[in-house]
Tab-separated table of C-alpha atoms in Angstrom:
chain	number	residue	atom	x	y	z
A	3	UNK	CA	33.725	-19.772	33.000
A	4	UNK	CA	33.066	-19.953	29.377
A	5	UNK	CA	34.061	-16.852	27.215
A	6	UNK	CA	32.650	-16.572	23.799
A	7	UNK	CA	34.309	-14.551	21.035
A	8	UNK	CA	30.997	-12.898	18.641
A	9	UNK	CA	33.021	-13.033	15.416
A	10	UNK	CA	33.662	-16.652	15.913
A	11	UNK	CA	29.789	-17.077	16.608
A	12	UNK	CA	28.960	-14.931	13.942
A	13	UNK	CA	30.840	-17.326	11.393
A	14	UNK	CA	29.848	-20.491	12.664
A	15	UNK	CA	26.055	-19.311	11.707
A	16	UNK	CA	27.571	-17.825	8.580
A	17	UNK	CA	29.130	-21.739	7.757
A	18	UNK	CA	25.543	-23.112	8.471
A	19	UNK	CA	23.503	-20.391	6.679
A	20	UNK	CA	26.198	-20.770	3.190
A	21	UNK	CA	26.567	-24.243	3.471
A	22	UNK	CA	30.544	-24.646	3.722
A	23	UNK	CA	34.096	-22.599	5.099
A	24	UNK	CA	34.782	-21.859	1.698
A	25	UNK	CA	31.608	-20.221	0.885
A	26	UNK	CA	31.637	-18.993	3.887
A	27	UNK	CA	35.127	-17.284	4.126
A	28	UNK	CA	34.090	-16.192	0.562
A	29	UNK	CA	30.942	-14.244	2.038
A	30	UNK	CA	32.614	-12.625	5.426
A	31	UNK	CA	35.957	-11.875	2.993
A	32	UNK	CA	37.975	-14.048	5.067
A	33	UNK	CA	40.552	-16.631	4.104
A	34	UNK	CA	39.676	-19.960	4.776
A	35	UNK	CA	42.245	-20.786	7.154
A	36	UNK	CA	41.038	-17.813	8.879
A	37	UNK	CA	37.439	-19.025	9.108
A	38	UNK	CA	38.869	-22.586	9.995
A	39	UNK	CA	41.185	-20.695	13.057
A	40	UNK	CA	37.805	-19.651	14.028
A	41	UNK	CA	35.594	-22.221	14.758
A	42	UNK	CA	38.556	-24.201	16.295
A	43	UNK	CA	38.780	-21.804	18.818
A	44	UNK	CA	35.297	-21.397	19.553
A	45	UNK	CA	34.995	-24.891	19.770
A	46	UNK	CA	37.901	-24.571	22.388
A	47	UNK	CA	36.044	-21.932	24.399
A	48	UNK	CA	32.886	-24.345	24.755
A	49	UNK	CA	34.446	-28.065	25.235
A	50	UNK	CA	32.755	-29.383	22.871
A	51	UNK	CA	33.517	-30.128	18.463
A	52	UNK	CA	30.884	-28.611	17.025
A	53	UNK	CA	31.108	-29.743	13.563
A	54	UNK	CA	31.570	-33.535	12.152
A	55	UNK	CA	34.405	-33.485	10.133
A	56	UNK	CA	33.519	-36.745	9.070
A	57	UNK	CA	31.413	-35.909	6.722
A	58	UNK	CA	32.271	-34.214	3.158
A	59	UNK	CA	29.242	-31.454	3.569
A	60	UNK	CA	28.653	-29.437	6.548
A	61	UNK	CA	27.514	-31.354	9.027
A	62	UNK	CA	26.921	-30.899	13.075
A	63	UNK	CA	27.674	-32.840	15.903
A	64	UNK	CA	24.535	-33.499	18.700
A	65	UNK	CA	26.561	-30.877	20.788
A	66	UNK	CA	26.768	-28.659	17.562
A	67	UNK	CA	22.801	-28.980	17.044
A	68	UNK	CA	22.066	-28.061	20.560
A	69	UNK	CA	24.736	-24.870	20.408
A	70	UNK	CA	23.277	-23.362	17.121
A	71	UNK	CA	19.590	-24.141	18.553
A	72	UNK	CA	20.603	-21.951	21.544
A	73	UNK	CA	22.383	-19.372	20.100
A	74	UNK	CA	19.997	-18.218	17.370
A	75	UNK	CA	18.529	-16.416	20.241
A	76	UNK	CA	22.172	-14.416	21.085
A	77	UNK	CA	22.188	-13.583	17.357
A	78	UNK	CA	19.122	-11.949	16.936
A	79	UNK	CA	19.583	-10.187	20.292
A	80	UNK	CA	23.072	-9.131	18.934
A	81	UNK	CA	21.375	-8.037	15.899
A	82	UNK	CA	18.702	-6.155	18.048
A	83	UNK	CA	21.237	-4.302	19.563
A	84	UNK	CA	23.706	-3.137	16.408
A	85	UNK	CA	20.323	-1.530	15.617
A	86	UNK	CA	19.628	0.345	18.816
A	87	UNK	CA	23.105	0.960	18.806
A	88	UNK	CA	23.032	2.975	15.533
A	89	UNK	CA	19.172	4.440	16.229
A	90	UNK	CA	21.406	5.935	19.751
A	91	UNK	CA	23.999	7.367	18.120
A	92	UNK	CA	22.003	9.025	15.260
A	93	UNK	CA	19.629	11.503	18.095
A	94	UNK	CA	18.499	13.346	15.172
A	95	UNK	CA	16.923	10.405	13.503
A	96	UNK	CA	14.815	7.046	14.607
A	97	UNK	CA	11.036	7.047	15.443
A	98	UNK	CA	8.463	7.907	18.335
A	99	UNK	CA	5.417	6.442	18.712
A	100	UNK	CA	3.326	9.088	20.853
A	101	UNK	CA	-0.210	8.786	22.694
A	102	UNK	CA	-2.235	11.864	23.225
A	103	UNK	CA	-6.051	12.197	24.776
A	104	UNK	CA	-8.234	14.894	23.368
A	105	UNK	CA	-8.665	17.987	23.683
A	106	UNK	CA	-4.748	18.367	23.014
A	107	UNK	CA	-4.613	15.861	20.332
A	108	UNK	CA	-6.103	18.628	18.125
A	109	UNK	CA	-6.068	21.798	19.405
A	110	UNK	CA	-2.254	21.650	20.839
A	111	UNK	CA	-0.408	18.959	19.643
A	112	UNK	CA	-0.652	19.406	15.744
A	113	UNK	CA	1.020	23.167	15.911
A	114	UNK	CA	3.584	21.770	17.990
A	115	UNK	CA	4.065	18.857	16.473
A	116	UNK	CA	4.632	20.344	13.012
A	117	UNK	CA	7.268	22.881	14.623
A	118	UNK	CA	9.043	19.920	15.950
A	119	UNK	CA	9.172	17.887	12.635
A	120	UNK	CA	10.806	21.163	10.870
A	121	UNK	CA	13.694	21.178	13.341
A	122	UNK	CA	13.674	17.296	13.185
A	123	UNK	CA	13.087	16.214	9.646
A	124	UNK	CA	14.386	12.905	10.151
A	125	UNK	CA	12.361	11.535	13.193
A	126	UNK	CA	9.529	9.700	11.870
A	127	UNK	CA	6.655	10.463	14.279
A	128	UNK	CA	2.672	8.010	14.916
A	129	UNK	CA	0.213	9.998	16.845
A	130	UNK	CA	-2.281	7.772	18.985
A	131	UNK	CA	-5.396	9.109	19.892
A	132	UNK	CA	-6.986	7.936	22.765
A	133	UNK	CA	-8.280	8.247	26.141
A	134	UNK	CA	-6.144	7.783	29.136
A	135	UNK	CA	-6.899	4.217	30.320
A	136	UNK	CA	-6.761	3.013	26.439
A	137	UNK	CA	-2.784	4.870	26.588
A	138	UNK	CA	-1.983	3.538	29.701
A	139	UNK	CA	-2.932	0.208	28.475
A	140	UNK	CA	-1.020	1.052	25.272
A	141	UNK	CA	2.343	1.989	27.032
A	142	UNK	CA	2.093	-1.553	29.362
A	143	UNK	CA	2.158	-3.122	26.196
A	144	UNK	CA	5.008	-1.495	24.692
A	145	UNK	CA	2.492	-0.108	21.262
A	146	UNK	CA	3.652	3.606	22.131
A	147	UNK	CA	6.851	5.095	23.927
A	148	UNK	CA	4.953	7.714	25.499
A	149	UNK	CA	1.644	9.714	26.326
A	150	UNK	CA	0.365	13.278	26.711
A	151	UNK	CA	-2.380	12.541	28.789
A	152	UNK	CA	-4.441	13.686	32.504
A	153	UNK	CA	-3.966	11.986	35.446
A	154	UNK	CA	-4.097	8.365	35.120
A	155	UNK	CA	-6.516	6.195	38.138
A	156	UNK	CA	-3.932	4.466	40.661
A	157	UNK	CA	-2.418	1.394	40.849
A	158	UNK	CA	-0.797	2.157	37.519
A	159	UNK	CA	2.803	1.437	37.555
A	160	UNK	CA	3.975	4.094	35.658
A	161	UNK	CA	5.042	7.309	35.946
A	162	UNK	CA	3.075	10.310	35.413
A	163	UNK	CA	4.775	13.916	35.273
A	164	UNK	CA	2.141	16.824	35.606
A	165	UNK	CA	2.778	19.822	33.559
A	166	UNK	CA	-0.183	22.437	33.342
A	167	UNK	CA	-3.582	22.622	34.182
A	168	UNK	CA	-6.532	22.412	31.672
A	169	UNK	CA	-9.398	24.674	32.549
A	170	UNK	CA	-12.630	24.402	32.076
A	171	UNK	CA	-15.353	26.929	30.548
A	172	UNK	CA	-19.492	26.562	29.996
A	173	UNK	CA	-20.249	26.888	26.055
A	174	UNK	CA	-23.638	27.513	25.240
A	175	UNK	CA	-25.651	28.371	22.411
A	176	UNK	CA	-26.024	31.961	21.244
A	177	UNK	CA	-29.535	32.823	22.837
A	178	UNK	CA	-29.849	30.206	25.565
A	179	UNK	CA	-31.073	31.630	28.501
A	180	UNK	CA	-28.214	31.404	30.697
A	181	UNK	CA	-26.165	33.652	28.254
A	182	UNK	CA	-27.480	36.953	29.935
A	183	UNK	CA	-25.258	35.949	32.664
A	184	UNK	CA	-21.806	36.884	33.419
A	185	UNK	CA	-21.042	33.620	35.096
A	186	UNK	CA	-22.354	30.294	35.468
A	187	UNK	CA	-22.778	28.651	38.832
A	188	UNK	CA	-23.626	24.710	39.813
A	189	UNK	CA	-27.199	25.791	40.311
A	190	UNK	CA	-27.816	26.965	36.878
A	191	UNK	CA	-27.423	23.101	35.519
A	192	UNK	CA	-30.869	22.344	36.956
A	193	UNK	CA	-33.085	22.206	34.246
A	194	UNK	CA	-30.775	22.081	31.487
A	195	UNK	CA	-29.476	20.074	28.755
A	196	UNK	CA	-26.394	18.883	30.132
A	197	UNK	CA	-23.944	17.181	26.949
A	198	UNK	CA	-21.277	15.082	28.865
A	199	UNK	CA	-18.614	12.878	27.357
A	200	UNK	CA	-18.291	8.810	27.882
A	201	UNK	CA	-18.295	7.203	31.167
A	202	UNK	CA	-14.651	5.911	30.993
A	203	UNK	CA	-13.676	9.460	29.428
A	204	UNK	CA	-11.356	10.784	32.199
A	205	UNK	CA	-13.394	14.174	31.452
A	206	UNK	CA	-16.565	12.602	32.346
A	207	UNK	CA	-15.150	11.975	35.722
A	208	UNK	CA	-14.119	14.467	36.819
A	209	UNK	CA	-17.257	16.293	35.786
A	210	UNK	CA	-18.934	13.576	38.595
A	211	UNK	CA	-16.321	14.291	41.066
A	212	UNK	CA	-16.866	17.788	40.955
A	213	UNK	CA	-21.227	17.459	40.726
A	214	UNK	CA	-20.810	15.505	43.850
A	215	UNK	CA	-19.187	18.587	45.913
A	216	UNK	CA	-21.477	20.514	44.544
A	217	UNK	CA	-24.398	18.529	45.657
A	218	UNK	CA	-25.761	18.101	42.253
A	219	UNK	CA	-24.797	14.370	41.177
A	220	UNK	CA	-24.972	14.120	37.391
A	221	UNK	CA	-27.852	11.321	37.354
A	222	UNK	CA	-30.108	13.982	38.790
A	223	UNK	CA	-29.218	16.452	35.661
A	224	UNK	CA	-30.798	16.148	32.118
A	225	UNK	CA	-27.775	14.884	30.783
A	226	UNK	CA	-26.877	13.410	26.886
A	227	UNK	CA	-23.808	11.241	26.373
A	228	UNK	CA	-21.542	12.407	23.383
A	229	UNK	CA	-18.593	10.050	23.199
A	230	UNK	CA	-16.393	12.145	21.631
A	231	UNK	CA	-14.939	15.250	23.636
A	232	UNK	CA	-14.069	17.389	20.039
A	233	UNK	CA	-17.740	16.699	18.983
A	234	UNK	CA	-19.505	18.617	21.565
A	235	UNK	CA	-18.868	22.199	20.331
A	236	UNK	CA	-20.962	21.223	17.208
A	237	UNK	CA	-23.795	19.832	19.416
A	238	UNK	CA	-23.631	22.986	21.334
A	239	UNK	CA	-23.487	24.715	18.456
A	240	UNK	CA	-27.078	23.138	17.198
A	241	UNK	CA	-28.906	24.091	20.215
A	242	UNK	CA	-29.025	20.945	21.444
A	243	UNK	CA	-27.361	21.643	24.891
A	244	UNK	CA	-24.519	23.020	26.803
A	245	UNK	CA	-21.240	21.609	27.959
A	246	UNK	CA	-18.584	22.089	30.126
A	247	UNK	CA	-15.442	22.059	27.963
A	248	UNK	CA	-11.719	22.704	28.226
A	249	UNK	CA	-10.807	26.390	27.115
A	250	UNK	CA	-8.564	25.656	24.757
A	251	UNK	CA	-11.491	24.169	22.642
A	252	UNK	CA	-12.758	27.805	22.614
A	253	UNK	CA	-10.081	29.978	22.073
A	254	UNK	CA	-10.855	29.812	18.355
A	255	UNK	CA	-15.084	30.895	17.913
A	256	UNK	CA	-17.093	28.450	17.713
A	257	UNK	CA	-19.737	29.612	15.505
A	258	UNK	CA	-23.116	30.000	17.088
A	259	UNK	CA	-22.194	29.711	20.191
A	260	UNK	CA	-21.031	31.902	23.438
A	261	UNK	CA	-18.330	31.228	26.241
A	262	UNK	CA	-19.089	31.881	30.282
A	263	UNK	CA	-16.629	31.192	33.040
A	264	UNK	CA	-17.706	29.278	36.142
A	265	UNK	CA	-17.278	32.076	38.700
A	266	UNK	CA	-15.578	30.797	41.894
A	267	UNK	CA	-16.338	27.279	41.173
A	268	UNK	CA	-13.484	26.520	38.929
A	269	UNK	CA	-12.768	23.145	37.294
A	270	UNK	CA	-9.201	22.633	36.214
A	271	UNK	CA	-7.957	18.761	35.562
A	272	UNK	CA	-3.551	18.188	34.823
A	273	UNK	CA	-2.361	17.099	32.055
A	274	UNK	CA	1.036	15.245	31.575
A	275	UNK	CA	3.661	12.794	30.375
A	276	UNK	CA	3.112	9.663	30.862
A	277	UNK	CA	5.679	6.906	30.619
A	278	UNK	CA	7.826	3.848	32.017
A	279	UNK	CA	10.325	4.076	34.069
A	280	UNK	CA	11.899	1.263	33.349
A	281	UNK	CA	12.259	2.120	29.738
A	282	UNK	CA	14.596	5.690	31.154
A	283	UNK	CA	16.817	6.677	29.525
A	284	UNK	CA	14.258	7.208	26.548
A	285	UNK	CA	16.219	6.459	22.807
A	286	UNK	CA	17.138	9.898	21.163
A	287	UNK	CA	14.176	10.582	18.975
A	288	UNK	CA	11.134	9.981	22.304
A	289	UNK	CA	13.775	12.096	24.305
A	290	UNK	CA	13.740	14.718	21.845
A	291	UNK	CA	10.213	14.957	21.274
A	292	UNK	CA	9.277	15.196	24.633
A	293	UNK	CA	11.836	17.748	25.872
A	294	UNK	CA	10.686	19.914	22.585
A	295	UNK	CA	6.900	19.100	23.811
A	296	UNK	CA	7.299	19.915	27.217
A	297	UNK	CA	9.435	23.464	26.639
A	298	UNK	CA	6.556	24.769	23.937
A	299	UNK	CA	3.427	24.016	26.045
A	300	UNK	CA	4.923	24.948	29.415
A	301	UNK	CA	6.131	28.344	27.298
A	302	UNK	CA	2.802	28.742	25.444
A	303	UNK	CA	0.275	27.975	28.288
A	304	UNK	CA	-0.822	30.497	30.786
A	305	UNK	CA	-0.778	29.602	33.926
């Protein structure tokens, strides 16, 4: 079994990369014998002379050509792994790269987030925003470390950790009709302007799940597609229709506009984390973003 000592590795590159032991020793602030004690004792550990010492410059043997080839890999991976060493050790520091699907990417997720960035000055946070399939895709890739997001389809192999429920409310403009009413039910979206998000929005689909128990599918509704979810209080706003939207996109007035609860037909939908298990434990400054996420919207949402 072959053992391999790293500082003798690392100085054998070091010899190739400066172009001689002297220059080498001269780099690393070795002496040269030291250098030369080296190399003769990782050539011992692998059976083979690495170097021609034939030659006045630096030269390698076939078997010497064929070790550095396959060790440039072990050095960068060494390399790789002083610096996720250091990012481990420093929790207070390091980067997160998180995904988050609307409406929290702007009506949660900025207050928190700049709460979280006082206490954490040194964590340099990216914000993705995105839908849930586009995240999930995102995380398989490796692009973000982690998602706030709903319910992803199945067959996704990762792992998704519910942590409140988003309910829904009927916005409507000012002096529509339906506004005389203390409550909306399913039966009052016949006949109506109906503003729904994209078809691959998980919003949208749940909206189609929910027409279907109520006997109304949506392709029997006047319906208008507006892709984005933050967009539609504006449209409402305009006259143009009314939408089902989460409440936390009206806790602020939307100008123009008036807020009715669905009655006993309630439409929540669960939001989460979303992440991969394989990449647990998560590196210091992911771990501390999403233990400081979860505690303020699990303390800040009523259930």
């Amino acid at each position: 079994m072959v053992t391999m000592d790293l500082k003798s590795l690392k100085t054998f590159h070091r010899i190739l990369s400066s172009g001689s032991f002297h220059r080498a020793a001269e780099e690393m602030n070795y002496a040269q014998s030291t250098v030369s004690m080296q190399i003769q004792r990782l050539e011992a550990e692998v059976g083979v002379q690495l170097f021609d010492r034939t030659q006045k410059s630096v030269g390698l043997t076939e078997a010497g050509r064929v070790f550095y080839e396959q060790s440039i890999d072990i050095m960068k991976r060494i390399d790789q792994l002083k610096s996720t060493m250091i990012e481990v050790t420093q929790a207070e520091s390091g980067s997160v790269r998180i995904g988050v699907t609307e409406p929290s990417a702007s009506f949660r997720f900025p207050a928190i987030l700049g709460k979280f960035l006082n206490t954490h000055p040194k964590v340099h946070v990216s914000v993705h925003i995105a839908n849930t399939p586009i995240l999930n895709n995102l995380l398989h890739t490796g692009e973000i470390d982690i998602a706030l997001c709903s319910t992803p389809e199945m067959g996704t192999s990762l792992f998704f950790e519910p942590l409140f429920q988003e309910g829904f409310v009927v916005l409507l403009p000012e002096h529509h009709p339906l506004s005389e009413q203390s409550t909306i039910s399913p039966e009052d979206f016949v006949g109506q302007r109906l503003l729904i998000t994209a078809k691959n929005c998980p919003y949208r689909k749940k909206l189609e799940v929910v027409a279907q128990e109520w006997n109304i599918p949506l392709n029997t509704l006047n319906t208008l597609e507006i892709t984005s979810m933050t967009a539609l209080t504006s449209y409402v706003e305009h006259g143009i229709g009314i939408a089902l939207v989460p409440r936390i996109m009206t806790e602020s007035p939307v100008p123009g506009t008036i807020v009715r609860e669905m009655g006993s037909h309630s439409i929540n939908m669960t939001t989460g984390f979303l992440y991969q298990t394989d990449k647990l434990p998560m590196l210091p400054a992911s771990r501390a973003l999403y233990h400081f996420l979860k505690n303020e919207l699990l303390t800040s949402i009523t259930p």
